[in-house]
PDB file of C-alpha atoms and ligand atoms in Angstrom:
ATOM      1  CA  MET A   1       4.087 -12.814  13.221  1.00 58.00           C
ATOM      2  CA  PRO A   2       5.611  -9.920  15.257  1.00 59.00           C
ATOM      3  CA  GLU A   3       4.874  -6.833  12.715  1.00 73.00           C
ATOM      4  CA  LEU A   4       8.341  -5.089  12.418  1.00 84.00           C
ATOM      5  CA  GLU A   5       8.523  -1.403  13.215  1.00 88.00           C
ATOM      6  CA  LEU A   6      11.076   1.322  12.509  1.00 90.00           C
ATOM      7  CA  GLU A   7      12.910   0.991  16.026  1.00 89.00           C
ATOM      8  CA  HIS A   8      13.861  -2.824  15.146  1.00 92.00           C
ATOM      9  CA  VAL A   9      15.133  -2.118  11.675  1.00 94.00           C
ATOM     10  CA  GLN A  10      18.411  -3.353  10.421  1.00 97.00           C
ATOM     11  CA  LEU A  11      18.407  -2.613   7.222  1.00 98.00           C
ATOM     12  CA  GLY A  12      20.353  -5.218   4.969  1.00 98.00           C
ATOM     13  CA  PHE A  13      21.632  -4.601   1.487  1.00 98.00           C
ATOM     14  CA  VAL A  14      23.176  -7.901  -0.787  1.00 98.00           C
ATOM     15  CA  GLY A  15      25.073  -5.886  -3.580  1.00 98.00           C
ATOM     16  CA  ALA A  16      26.770  -2.506  -2.990  1.00 98.00           C
ATOM     17  CA  GLY A  17      26.526  -0.160  -6.244  1.00 98.00           C
ATOM     18  CA  ASN A  18      25.241   2.656  -7.604  1.00 97.00           C
ATOM     19  CA  MET A  19      21.282   1.946  -6.895  1.00 97.00           C
ATOM     20  CA  ALA A  20      22.142   0.345  -3.071  1.00 98.00           C
ATOM     21  CA  GLN A  21      24.370   3.181  -2.188  1.00 98.00           C
ATOM     22  CA  ALA A  22      21.643   6.450  -3.826  1.00 98.00           C
ATOM     23  CA  MET A  23      19.465   3.824  -1.305  1.00 98.00           C
ATOM     24  CA  ALA A  24      21.507   3.421   1.647  1.00 98.00           C
ATOM     25  CA  PHE A  25      22.752   6.626   1.691  1.00 98.00           C
ATOM     26  CA  GLY A  26      19.571   8.754   1.349  1.00 98.00           C
ATOM     27  CA  PHE A  27      17.976   6.621   4.247  1.00 98.00           C
ATOM     28  CA  VAL A  28      20.674   7.640   6.689  1.00 98.00           C
ATOM     29  CA  LYS A  29      20.572  11.684   5.225  1.00 97.00           C
ATOM     30  CA  THR A  30      17.121  11.656   6.356  1.00 97.00           C
ATOM     31  CA  GLY A  31      17.858  10.874  10.045  1.00 95.00           C
ATOM     32  CA  LEU A  32      15.780   7.674   9.599  1.00 95.00           C
ATOM     33  CA  LEU A  33      17.647   5.320  10.914  1.00 95.00           C
ATOM     34  CA  THR A  34      21.709   5.336  12.338  1.00 96.00           C
ATOM     35  CA  ALA A  35      24.401   4.212   9.642  1.00 98.00           C
ATOM     36  CA  ASP A  36      25.585   2.077  12.123  1.00 97.00           C
ATOM     37  CA  ARG A  37      22.190  -0.211  11.481  1.00 97.00           C
ATOM     38  CA  VAL A  38      23.151  -0.451   7.452  1.00 98.00           C
ATOM     39  CA  PHE A  39      24.618  -3.660   6.598  1.00 98.00           C
ATOM     40  CA  ALA A  40      25.889  -3.971   3.395  1.00 98.00           C
ATOM     41  CA  SER A  41      27.602  -7.210   1.202  1.00 98.00           C
ATOM     42  CA  ALA A  42      29.237  -7.559  -2.362  1.00 98.00           C
ATOM     43  CA  PRO A  43      31.940  -9.963  -3.663  1.00 98.00           C
ATOM     44  CA  SER A  44      34.500  -7.224  -3.875  1.00 98.00           C
ATOM     45  CA  ASP A  45      35.520  -4.430  -1.945  1.00 97.00           C
ATOM     46  CA  ARG A  46      35.061  -1.833  -4.413  1.00 97.00           C
ATOM     47  CA  ASN A  47      31.925  -0.061  -3.423  1.00 98.00           C
ATOM     48  CA  LEU A  48      32.161  -1.299   0.538  1.00 98.00           C
ATOM     49  CA  VAL A  49      34.855   1.135   0.940  1.00 98.00           C
ATOM     50  CA  LYS A  50      32.609   3.528   0.777  1.00 98.00           C
ATOM     51  CA  TRP A  51      29.865   2.380   3.285  1.00 98.00           C
ATOM     52  CA  ARG A  52      32.519   2.103   5.579  1.00 98.00           C
ATOM     53  CA  ALA A  53      33.691   5.055   5.271  1.00 98.00           C
ATOM     54  CA  LYS A  54      29.865   6.383   6.019  1.00 98.00           C
ATOM     55  CA  GLY A  55      29.873   4.026   9.472  1.00 98.00           C
ATOM     56  CA  MET A  56      27.610   1.244   7.738  1.00 98.00           C
ATOM     57  CA  LYS A  57      28.990  -2.054   8.433  1.00 98.00           C
ATOM     58  CA  THR A  58      29.996  -4.622   5.375  1.00 98.00           C
ATOM     59  CA  THR A  59      30.961  -8.126   4.508  1.00 98.00           C
ATOM     60  CA  ASN A  60      32.137 -10.030   1.997  1.00 98.00           C
ATOM     61  CA  ASP A  61      29.070 -12.734   2.961  1.00 98.00           C
ATOM     62  CA  ASN A  62      25.655 -12.305   1.310  1.00 98.00           C
ATOM     63  CA  ARG A  63      24.438 -14.815   4.021  1.00 98.00           C
ATOM     64  CA  GLU A  64      25.548 -12.888   6.726  1.00 98.00           C
ATOM     65  CA  VAL A  65      23.918 -10.061   5.764  1.00 98.00           C
ATOM     66  CA  VAL A  66      21.167 -11.848   5.719  1.00 98.00           C
ATOM     67  CA  ARG A  67      21.103 -13.208   8.623  1.00 97.00           C
ATOM     68  CA  THR A  68      22.152 -10.664  10.425  1.00 97.00           C
ATOM     69  CA  CYS A  69      19.090  -8.094   8.919  1.00 97.00           C
ATOM     70  CA  ASN A  70      15.323  -8.013   9.163  1.00 96.00           C
ATOM     71  CA  MET A  71      14.949  -5.551   6.284  1.00 97.00           C
ATOM     72  CA  VAL A  72      16.745  -6.861   3.266  1.00 98.00           C
ATOM     73  CA  PHE A  73      17.382  -5.253  -0.359  1.00 98.00           C
ATOM     74  CA  LEU A  74      18.291  -7.517  -3.341  1.00 98.00           C
ATOM     75  CA  ALA A  75      20.225  -5.300  -5.051  1.00 98.00           C
ATOM     76  CA  CYS A  76      22.971  -6.954  -7.356  1.00 98.00           C
ATOM     77  CA  LYS A  77      22.467  -7.232 -11.314  1.00 95.00           C
ATOM     78  CA  PRO A  78      19.572  -9.265 -12.673  1.00 93.00           C
ATOM     79  CA  TYR A  79      22.029 -12.418 -13.969  1.00 93.00           C
ATOM     80  CA  GLN A  80      23.361 -12.511 -10.730  1.00 96.00           C
ATOM     81  CA  LEU A  81      20.292 -12.851  -8.677  1.00 96.00           C
ATOM     82  CA  GLY A  82      19.607 -16.671  -9.022  1.00 95.00           C
ATOM     83  CA  ASP A  83      23.214 -17.688  -7.734  1.00 97.00           C
ATOM     84  CA  VAL A  84      22.634 -15.015  -4.898  1.00 98.00           C
ATOM     85  CA  LEU A  85      19.077 -16.764  -4.247  1.00 97.00           C
ATOM     86  CA  ALA A  86      20.667 -20.163  -4.044  1.00 97.00           C
ATOM     87  CA  GLU A  87      23.530 -18.375  -1.493  1.00 97.00           C
ATOM     88  CA  ILE A  88      21.131 -16.904   0.998  1.00 97.00           C
ATOM     89  CA  LYS A  89      18.108 -19.243   0.805  1.00 95.00           C
ATOM     90  CA  GLY A  90      18.879 -21.169   4.011  1.00 94.00           C
ATOM     91  CA  GLU A  91      18.863 -17.750   6.123  1.00 96.00           C
ATOM     92  CA  ILE A  92      15.595 -16.900   4.757  1.00 95.00           C
ATOM     93  CA  SER A  93      12.629 -16.501   7.570  1.00 91.00           C
ATOM     94  CA  GLU A  94       9.274 -16.137   7.273  1.00 90.00           C
ATOM     95  CA  ASP A  95       9.612 -12.822   8.787  1.00 89.00           C
ATOM     96  CA  LYS A  96      12.356 -11.167   7.283  1.00 95.00           C
ATOM     97  CA  LEU A  97      11.032  -8.618   4.690  1.00 96.00           C
ATOM     98  CA  LEU A  98      12.663  -8.942   1.167  1.00 98.00           C
ATOM     99  CA  LEU A  99      13.026  -5.961  -1.363  1.00 98.00           C
ATOM    100  CA  SER A 100      14.472  -6.399  -4.721  1.00 98.00           C
ATOM    101  CA  VAL A 101      15.227  -3.327  -6.289  1.00 98.00           C
ATOM    102  CA  ILE A 102      16.339  -5.487  -9.732  1.00 95.00           C
ATOM    103  CA  ALA A 103      14.932  -5.117 -12.773  1.00 93.00           C
ATOM    104  CA  GLY A 104      12.981  -7.814 -14.960  1.00 90.00           C
ATOM    105  CA  MET A 105      12.846 -10.426 -11.985  1.00 92.00           C
ATOM    106  CA  ASP A 106       9.645 -11.220 -10.850  1.00 93.00           C
ATOM    107  CA  ILE A 107       8.179 -11.921  -7.802  1.00 96.00           C
ATOM    108  CA  SER A 108       7.812 -15.221  -8.455  1.00 94.00           C
ATOM    109  CA  PHE A 109      11.331 -15.703 -10.021  1.00 94.00           C
ATOM    110  CA  ILE A 110      12.066 -14.797  -6.043  1.00 96.00           C
ATOM    111  CA  GLU A 111       9.733 -16.948  -4.497  1.00 96.00           C
ATOM    112  CA  ASN A 112      10.386 -19.900  -6.134  1.00 95.00           C
ATOM    113  CA  ASN A 113      14.273 -19.708  -6.101  1.00 95.00           C
ATOM    114  CA  LEU A 114      13.761 -19.249  -2.471  1.00 95.00           C
ATOM    115  CA  GLY A 115      11.626 -22.295  -2.276  1.00 89.00           C
ATOM    116  CA  VAL A 116      10.368 -21.168   1.127  1.00 86.00           C
ATOM    117  CA  LYS A 117       7.204 -18.013   1.942  1.00 83.00           C
ATOM    118  CA  CYS A 118       8.850 -14.678   3.015  1.00 90.00           C
ATOM    119  CA  LYS A 119       7.578 -11.269   2.340  1.00 96.00           C
ATOM    120  CA  VAL A 120       8.647 -10.271  -1.328  1.00 98.00           C
ATOM    121  CA  VAL A 121       8.462  -6.403  -2.185  1.00 98.00           C
ATOM    122  CA  TRP A 122       9.885  -5.539  -6.330  1.00 98.00           C
ATOM    123  CA  VAL A 123      10.780  -1.736  -5.773  1.00 98.00           C
ATOM    124  CA  MET A 124      11.829   0.448  -9.302  1.00 97.00           C
ATOM    125  CA  PRO A 125      13.938   3.046  -7.379  1.00 98.00           C
ATOM    126  CA  SER A 126      15.705   5.837  -9.069  1.00 97.00           C
ATOM    127  CA  THR A 127      19.300   6.868  -8.334  1.00 97.00           C
ATOM    128  CA  PRO A 128      18.122  10.826  -7.086  1.00 98.00           C
ATOM    129  CA  CYS A 129      17.094   8.567  -4.134  1.00 98.00           C
ATOM    130  CA  LEU A 130      20.652   9.413  -2.798  1.00 98.00           C
ATOM    131  CA  VAL A 131      19.574  13.284  -2.903  1.00 98.00           C
ATOM    132  CA  LEU A 132      15.737  12.705  -1.180  1.00 98.00           C
ATOM    133  CA  ALA A 133      14.487  13.357  -4.641  1.00 97.00           C
ATOM    134  CA  GLY A 134      14.112   9.668  -6.442  1.00 98.00           C
ATOM    135  CA  VAL A 135      11.303   8.230  -7.719  1.00 98.00           C
ATOM    136  CA  SER A 136       9.899   4.648  -6.715  1.00 98.00           C
ATOM    137  CA  SER A 137       7.257   1.950  -7.994  1.00 98.00           C
ATOM    138  CA  TYR A 138       6.632  -1.058  -6.079  1.00 98.00           C
ATOM    139  CA  CYS A 139       4.429  -4.153  -5.623  1.00 98.00           C
ATOM    140  CA  CYS A 140       4.460  -6.783  -2.844  1.00 98.00           C
ATOM    141  CA  ASN A 141       3.349 -10.306  -2.513  1.00 97.00           C
ATOM    142  CA  ASP A 142       0.596 -11.340  -0.424  1.00 96.00           C
ATOM    143  CA  ALA A 143       2.449 -11.923   2.440  1.00 95.00           C
ATOM    144  CA  VAL A 144       3.291  -8.239   3.417  1.00 96.00           C
ATOM    145  CA  SER A 145       0.939  -6.969   5.521  1.00 94.00           C
ATOM    146  CA  LYS A 146      -0.300  -3.466   5.907  1.00 95.00           C
ATOM    147  CA  SER A 147       1.931  -2.487   8.946  1.00 94.00           C
ATOM    148  CA  ASP A 148       4.983  -4.179   6.167  1.00 95.00           C
ATOM    149  CA  LYS A 149       3.514  -1.720   3.222  1.00 96.00           C
ATOM    150  CA  GLN A 150       3.152   1.375   5.655  1.00 96.00           C
ATOM    151  CA  LEU A 151       6.964   0.600   6.889  1.00 97.00           C
ATOM    152  CA  VAL A 152       8.591   0.595   3.190  1.00 97.00           C
ATOM    153  CA  GLU A 153       6.412   3.535   2.586  1.00 97.00           C
ATOM    154  CA  LEU A 154       8.077   5.327   5.169  1.00 97.00           C
ATOM    155  CA  PHE A 155      11.427   4.395   3.484  1.00 97.00           C
ATOM    156  CA  LEU A 156      10.651   5.176   0.124  1.00 98.00           C
ATOM    157  CA  CYS A 157       9.023   8.232   0.529  1.00 97.00           C
ATOM    158  CA  LYS A 158      11.613   9.789   2.909  1.00 97.00           C
ATOM    159  CA  VAL A 159      13.927   9.237   0.147  1.00 98.00           C
ATOM    160  CA  GLY A 160      11.487  11.020  -2.539  1.00 97.00           C
ATOM    161  CA  MET A 161       7.814  10.123  -3.571  1.00 97.00           C
ATOM    162  CA  CYS A 162       6.627   6.162  -4.301  1.00 97.00           C
ATOM    163  CA  PHE A 163       3.501   4.238  -5.386  1.00 97.00           C
ATOM    164  CA  GLU A 164       1.939   0.899  -5.725  1.00 97.00           C
ATOM    165  CA  ILE A 165       1.102  -0.346  -8.912  1.00 97.00           C
ATOM    166  CA  GLN A 166       0.155  -3.972 -10.395  1.00 97.00           C
ATOM    167  CA  GLU A 167       3.338  -5.917 -10.917  1.00 97.00           C
ATOM    168  CA  ARG A 168       2.583  -6.281 -14.625  1.00 95.00           C
ATOM    169  CA  LEU A 169       3.391  -2.557 -15.206  1.00 96.00           C
ATOM    170  CA  MET A 170       6.833  -3.021 -12.914  1.00 96.00           C
ATOM    171  CA  ASN A 171       8.629  -2.754 -16.106  1.00 95.00           C
ATOM    172  CA  ALA A 172       6.446   0.486 -17.612  1.00 96.00           C
ATOM    173  CA  GLY A 173       7.806   1.878 -13.234  1.00 95.00           C
ATOM    174  CA  ALA A 174      11.099   0.543 -13.959  1.00 95.00           C
ATOM    175  CA  ILE A 175      11.568   2.857 -17.416  1.00 96.00           C
ATOM    176  CA  CYS A 176       9.473   5.607 -15.959  1.00 96.00           C
ATOM    177  CA  CYS A 177      10.744   5.728 -12.847  1.00 96.00           C
ATOM    178  CA  GLY A 178      14.632   4.170 -13.158  1.00 95.00           C
ATOM    179  CA  ALA A 179      15.235   5.156 -16.129  1.00 96.00           C
ATOM    180  CA  VAL A 180      14.115   8.680 -16.922  1.00 97.00           C
ATOM    181  CA  PRO A 181      17.118  10.400 -14.801  1.00 97.00           C
ATOM    182  CA  ALA A 182      19.521   9.224 -17.734  1.00 98.00           C
ATOM    183  CA  PHE A 183      17.107  10.919 -20.398  1.00 98.00           C
ATOM    184  CA  LEU A 184      17.292  13.804 -18.305  1.00 98.00           C
ATOM    185  CA  PHE A 185      20.843  13.989 -17.692  1.00 98.00           C
ATOM    186  CA  THR A 186      21.217  13.343 -21.737  1.00 98.00           C
ATOM    187  CA  ALA A 187      18.955  16.301 -22.241  1.00 98.00           C
ATOM    188  CA  ALA A 188      20.790  18.590 -19.684  1.00 98.00           C
ATOM    189  CA  ASP A 189      23.901  17.707 -21.418  1.00 98.00           C
ATOM    190  CA  ALA A 190      22.776  18.834 -25.011  1.00 98.00           C
ATOM    191  CA  LEU A 191      21.316  21.743 -23.453  1.00 98.00           C
ATOM    192  CA  ALA A 192      24.826  22.702 -21.908  1.00 98.00           C
ATOM    193  CA  ASP A 193      26.144  22.480 -25.053  1.00 98.00           C
ATOM    194  CA  GLY A 194      23.581  24.234 -26.847  1.00 98.00           C
ATOM    195  CA  SER A 195      24.475  26.952 -24.535  1.00 98.00           C
ATOM    196  CA  VAL A 196      28.420  26.646 -24.765  1.00 98.00           C
ATOM    197  CA  LYS A 197      28.087  26.647 -28.882  1.00 98.00           C
ATOM    198  CA  VAL A 198      26.099  30.236 -27.978  1.00 98.00           C
ATOM    199  CA  GLY A 199      29.027  31.233 -25.686  1.00 98.00           C
ATOM    200  CA  LEU A 200      28.527  30.307 -22.416  1.00 98.00           C
ATOM    201  CA  GLN A 201      31.268  28.628 -20.142  1.00 98.00           C
ATOM    202  CA  ARG A 202      30.779  24.733 -19.951  1.00 98.00           C
ATOM    203  CA  ASP A 203      30.782  24.617 -16.137  1.00 98.00           C
ATOM    204  CA  LEU A 204      28.026  27.823 -16.112  1.00 98.00           C
ATOM    205  CA  ALA A 205      26.070  26.245 -18.787  1.00 98.00           C
ATOM    206  CA  LEU A 206      25.656  22.779 -16.914  1.00 98.00           C
ATOM    207  CA  LYS A 207      24.757  24.412 -13.799  1.00 98.00           C
ATOM    208  CA  ILE A 208      21.714  26.507 -15.607  1.00 98.00           C
ATOM    209  CA  ALA A 209      20.651  23.077 -17.089  1.00 98.00           C
ATOM    210  CA  ALA A 210      20.571  21.737 -13.798  1.00 98.00           C
ATOM    211  CA  HIS A 211      18.735  23.998 -12.108  1.00 98.00           C
ATOM    212  CA  ASN A 212      16.466  24.861 -15.161  1.00 98.00           C
ATOM    213  CA  LEU A 213      15.734  20.830 -14.587  1.00 97.00           C
ATOM    214  CA  ILE A 214      14.674  21.541 -11.106  1.00 97.00           C
ATOM    215  CA  GLY A 215      12.870  24.932 -11.783  1.00 98.00           C
ATOM    216  CA  ALA A 216      11.047  23.330 -14.327  1.00 98.00           C
ATOM    217  CA  GLY A 217       9.613  20.652 -12.103  1.00 97.00           C
ATOM    218  CA  LYS A 218       8.807  22.361  -8.989  1.00 97.00           C
ATOM    219  CA  MET A 219       6.496  24.524 -11.356  1.00 98.00           C
ATOM    220  CA  MET A 220       4.644  21.275 -12.397  1.00 98.00           C
ATOM    221  CA  LEU A 221       4.163  20.269  -8.693  1.00 97.00           C
ATOM    222  CA  GLU A 222       3.859  23.534  -6.735  1.00 98.00           C
ATOM    223  CA  THR A 223       1.460  25.319  -9.353  1.00 98.00           C
ATOM    224  CA  GLY A 224      -0.273  22.119 -10.209  1.00 98.00           C
ATOM    225  CA  LEU A 225      -0.841  23.896 -13.931  1.00 98.00           C
ATOM    226  CA  HIS A 226      -0.167  21.293 -16.645  1.00 98.00           C
ATOM    227  CA  PRO A 227       3.171  21.259 -18.718  1.00 98.00           C
ATOM    228  CA  ALA A 228       1.653  22.679 -21.843  1.00 98.00           C
ATOM    229  CA  GLN A 229       0.437  25.666 -20.031  1.00 98.00           C
ATOM    230  CA  LEU A 230       3.459  26.040 -18.319  1.00 98.00           C
ATOM    231  CA  LYS A 231       5.082  26.043 -21.933  1.00 98.00           C
ATOM    232  CA  ASP A 232       2.222  28.515 -23.415  1.00 98.00           C
ATOM    233  CA  ASN A 233       3.111  30.743 -20.734  1.00 97.00           C
ATOM    234  CA  ILE A 234       6.929  31.356 -22.092  1.00 97.00           C
ATOM    235  CA  CYS A 235       6.240  31.634 -25.671  1.00 98.00           C
ATOM    236  CA  SER A 236       5.048  35.441 -26.634  1.00 97.00           C
ATOM    237  CA  PRO A 237       4.148  35.980 -30.025  1.00 97.00           C
ATOM    238  CA  ASN A 238       6.749  35.609 -32.758  1.00 96.00           C
ATOM    239  CA  GLY A 239       9.408  35.417 -29.890  1.00 97.00           C
ATOM    240  CA  ALA A 240      12.371  34.125 -29.382  1.00 97.00           C
ATOM    241  CA  THR A 241      11.290  30.549 -27.056  1.00 98.00           C
ATOM    242  CA  ILE A 242       8.617  29.633 -29.824  1.00 98.00           C
ATOM    243  CA  CYS A 243      11.689  29.910 -32.468  1.00 98.00           C
ATOM    244  CA  GLY A 244      13.291  27.495 -30.389  1.00 98.00           C
ATOM    245  CA  ILE A 245       9.570  25.308 -29.290  1.00 98.00           C
ATOM    246  CA  HIS A 246       9.535  24.565 -33.120  1.00 98.00           C
ATOM    247  CA  ALA A 247      12.962  23.407 -33.738  1.00 98.00           C
ATOM    248  CA  LEU A 248      12.396  20.557 -30.683  1.00 98.00           C
ATOM    249  CA  GLU A 249       8.976  19.833 -33.275  1.00 97.00           C
ATOM    250  CA  LYS A 250      11.226  19.978 -36.298  1.00 98.00           C
ATOM    251  CA  GLY A 251      13.676  17.350 -34.823  1.00 97.00           C
ATOM    252  CA  GLY A 252      11.086  14.919 -33.442  1.00 98.00           C
ATOM    253  CA  PHE A 253      11.429  15.841 -29.102  1.00 97.00           C
ATOM    254  CA  ARG A 254       8.538  14.602 -28.070  1.00 97.00           C
ATOM    255  CA  ASP A 255       8.779  11.638 -30.609  1.00 98.00           C
ATOM    256  CA  CYS A 256      11.691  10.642 -29.076  1.00 98.00           C
ATOM    257  CA  LEU A 257      10.703  10.554 -25.915  1.00 98.00           C
ATOM    258  CA  ILE A 258       7.828   8.754 -26.076  1.00 98.00           C
ATOM    259  CA  SER A 259       9.785   6.046 -27.961  1.00 98.00           C
ATOM    260  CA  ALA A 260      12.570   6.448 -25.383  1.00 98.00           C
ATOM    261  CA  ILE A 261      10.013   5.053 -22.533  1.00 97.00           C
ATOM    262  CA  GLU A 262       8.602   2.588 -24.687  1.00 97.00           C
ATOM    263  CA  ASP A 263      11.516   1.180 -26.168  1.00 97.00           C
ATOM    264  CA  GLY A 264      12.880   0.777 -22.527  1.00 95.00           C
ATOM    265  CA  VAL A 265      10.275  -0.926 -21.526  1.00 95.00           C
ATOM    266  CA  GLN A 266      10.263  -3.071 -24.191  1.00 94.00           C
ATOM    267  CA  ARG A 267      13.561  -4.708 -23.346  1.00 93.00           C
ATOM    268  CA  ALA A 268      12.381  -4.403 -19.863  1.00 91.00           C
ATOM    269  CA  GLU A 269       9.617  -7.099 -21.116  1.00 90.00           C
ATOM    270  CA  ARG A 270      12.485  -8.648 -22.673  1.00 89.00           C
ATOM    271  CA  MET A 271      14.712  -8.961 -20.155  1.00 83.00           C
ATOM    272  CA  SER A 272      11.862 -10.811 -17.897  1.00 79.00           C
ATOM    273  CA  LYS A 273      11.187 -13.396 -20.041  1.00 80.00           C
ATOM    274  CA  ASP A 274      14.872 -14.413 -20.898  1.00 77.00           C
TER     275      ASP A 274
HETATM  276  N1  NAP B   1      21.191   2.219 -11.532  1.00 62.92           N
HETATM  277  C1  NAP B   1      19.844   2.720 -11.523  1.00 62.92           C
HETATM  278  O1  NAP B   1      19.496   3.727 -11.809  1.00 62.92           O
HETATM  279  C2  NAP B   1      19.131   1.363 -11.276  1.00 62.92           C
HETATM  280  C3  NAP B   1      17.525   1.868 -11.524  1.00 62.92           C
HETATM  281  C4  NAP B   1      16.602   0.741 -10.626  1.00 62.92           C
HETATM  282  C5  NAP B   1      16.955  -0.506 -10.328  1.00 62.92           C
HETATM  283  N2  NAP B   1      18.671  -0.688 -10.503  1.00 62.92           N
HETATM  284  C6  NAP B   1      18.680  -2.117 -10.161  1.00 62.92           C
HETATM  285  O2  NAP B   1      19.630  -2.180  -9.350  1.00 62.92           O
HETATM  286  C7  NAP B   1      20.278  -3.086  -9.547  1.00 62.92           C
HETATM  287  C8  NAP B   1      21.781  -2.400  -9.209  1.00 62.92           C
HETATM  288  O3  NAP B   1      22.270  -1.789  -9.957  1.00 62.92           O
HETATM  289  P1  NAP B   1      23.411  -0.870 -10.084  1.00 62.92           P
HETATM  290  O4  NAP B   1      23.009   0.189 -11.009  1.00 62.92           O
HETATM  291  O5  NAP B   1      23.471  -0.652  -8.506  1.00 62.92           O
HETATM  292  O6  NAP B   1      24.868  -1.847 -10.626  1.00 62.92           O
HETATM  293  P2  NAP B   1      25.991  -1.969  -9.772  1.00 62.92           P
HETATM  294  O7  NAP B   1      26.506  -0.469  -9.504  1.00 62.92           O
HETATM  295  O8  NAP B   1      27.168  -2.700 -11.081  1.00 62.92           O
HETATM  296  O9  NAP B   1      26.045  -2.829  -8.850  1.00 62.92           O
HETATM  297  C9  NAP B   1      26.025  -3.533  -8.477  1.00 62.92           C
HETATM  298  C10 NAP B   1      26.233  -4.779  -7.454  1.00 62.92           C
HETATM  299  O10 NAP B   1      26.088  -5.627  -7.217  1.00 62.92           O
HETATM  300  C11 NAP B   1      27.112  -6.589  -6.893  1.00 62.92           C
HETATM  301  N3  NAP B   1      27.377  -8.226  -6.751  1.00 62.92           N
HETATM  302  C12 NAP B   1      27.991  -8.765  -7.749  1.00 62.92           C
HETATM  303  N4  NAP B   1      28.181  -9.872  -7.811  1.00 62.92           N
HETATM  304  C13 NAP B   1      27.079 -10.183  -6.604  1.00 62.92           C
HETATM  305  C14 NAP B   1      26.973 -11.131  -5.623  1.00 62.92           C
HETATM  306  N5  NAP B   1      27.153 -12.623  -6.110  1.00 62.92           N
HETATM  307  N6  NAP B   1      26.231 -11.255  -4.611  1.00 62.92           N
HETATM  308  C15 NAP B   1      26.233  -9.930  -4.005  1.00 62.92           C
HETATM  309  N7  NAP B   1      26.260  -8.681  -4.520  1.00 62.92           N
HETATM  310  C16 NAP B   1      26.743  -8.716  -5.659  1.00 62.92           C
HETATM  311  C17 NAP B   1      28.295  -5.713  -6.999  1.00 62.92           C
HETATM  312  O11 NAP B   1      29.651  -5.795  -6.707  1.00 62.92           O
HETATM  313  P3  NAP B   1      30.844  -5.587  -6.388  1.00 62.92           P
HETATM  314  O12 NAP B   1      30.693  -3.844  -5.738  1.00 62.92           O
HETATM  315  O13 NAP B   1      32.231  -6.355  -5.771  1.00 62.92           O
HETATM  316  O14 NAP B   1      31.083  -4.551  -7.444  1.00 62.92           O
HETATM  317  C18 NAP B   1      28.197  -4.394  -6.751  1.00 62.92           C
HETATM  318  O15 NAP B   1      28.234  -3.697  -5.252  1.00 62.92           O
HETATM  319  C19 NAP B   1      20.002  -3.675 -10.957  1.00 62.92           C
HETATM  320  O16 NAP B   1      19.596  -4.793 -10.585  1.00 62.92           O
HETATM  321  C20 NAP B   1      19.434  -2.857 -11.764  1.00 62.92           C
HETATM  322  O17 NAP B   1      18.475  -3.599 -12.461  1.00 62.92           O
HETATM  323  C21 NAP B   1      19.376   0.133 -10.839  1.00 62.92           C
END
């Protein structure tokens, strides 16, 4: 079977909402491919207007996207996937590279509903792909070749970082990659509330919170130091920062974050079983 190469990729999206936009708009922003090589489908024009405004092709017919494109992302909601697969199965051939970003729906669900062998990659990305700072975990079925994997990694790494994991860990990947931005947005919102409470204007408070999130992440990546060490470096004896840390510990900050990950994964696992 001929290998799919970047210059021949016609990129499709079945489902055109938040996650699909973050990926497609991110890919085009990197210059990996031009907007006219991206084709998206959805039942309504609600989201598709945004794709057209960027020069991308759109349709309300999912089959048209799968027929025309050789690398197709499935990006509808989990409960819609069964119907979508029934609709597109007639357009699937062995050479199509299918990438599902749908939480809780494993590779065998897709294979069984398509009834034909094709290349399937299950990706759990995050919406910061839009600003080229996403985190994506992925796993593949055995029809996916080494060069297909390289192509997938090329796309995912352009919009952030990516890593392959065993399929049994994909629900963990869904939360640790896809959901954590929501936890951090909540933290930023609360930090801004605190800053407003001590007298700062809201817009400044939000900017400070956002820059602090970027700054903390960059410090970890660029110094290679453990976050506990970076925290210790800021806390002087009998200082103000260690008082703030004590307040976080009294409020169960770490406990909350660990539970947020664990509860999220347990919910994703229940969704997979349903
Ligand atoms: N958001 C995240 O951070 C995130 C992270 C990782 C994974 N995911 C996964 O990404 C998927 C999409 O999530 P989202 O946040 O992007 O949801 P969303 O914004 O609600 O988008 C869902 C899209 O699916 C379309 N759709 C509905 N029925 C369809 C059908 N029969 N055929 C084709 N498209 C259909 C919708 O069409 P309309 O435009 O007409 O409404 C919409 O464009 C979910 O399965 C989720 O598990 C999301």
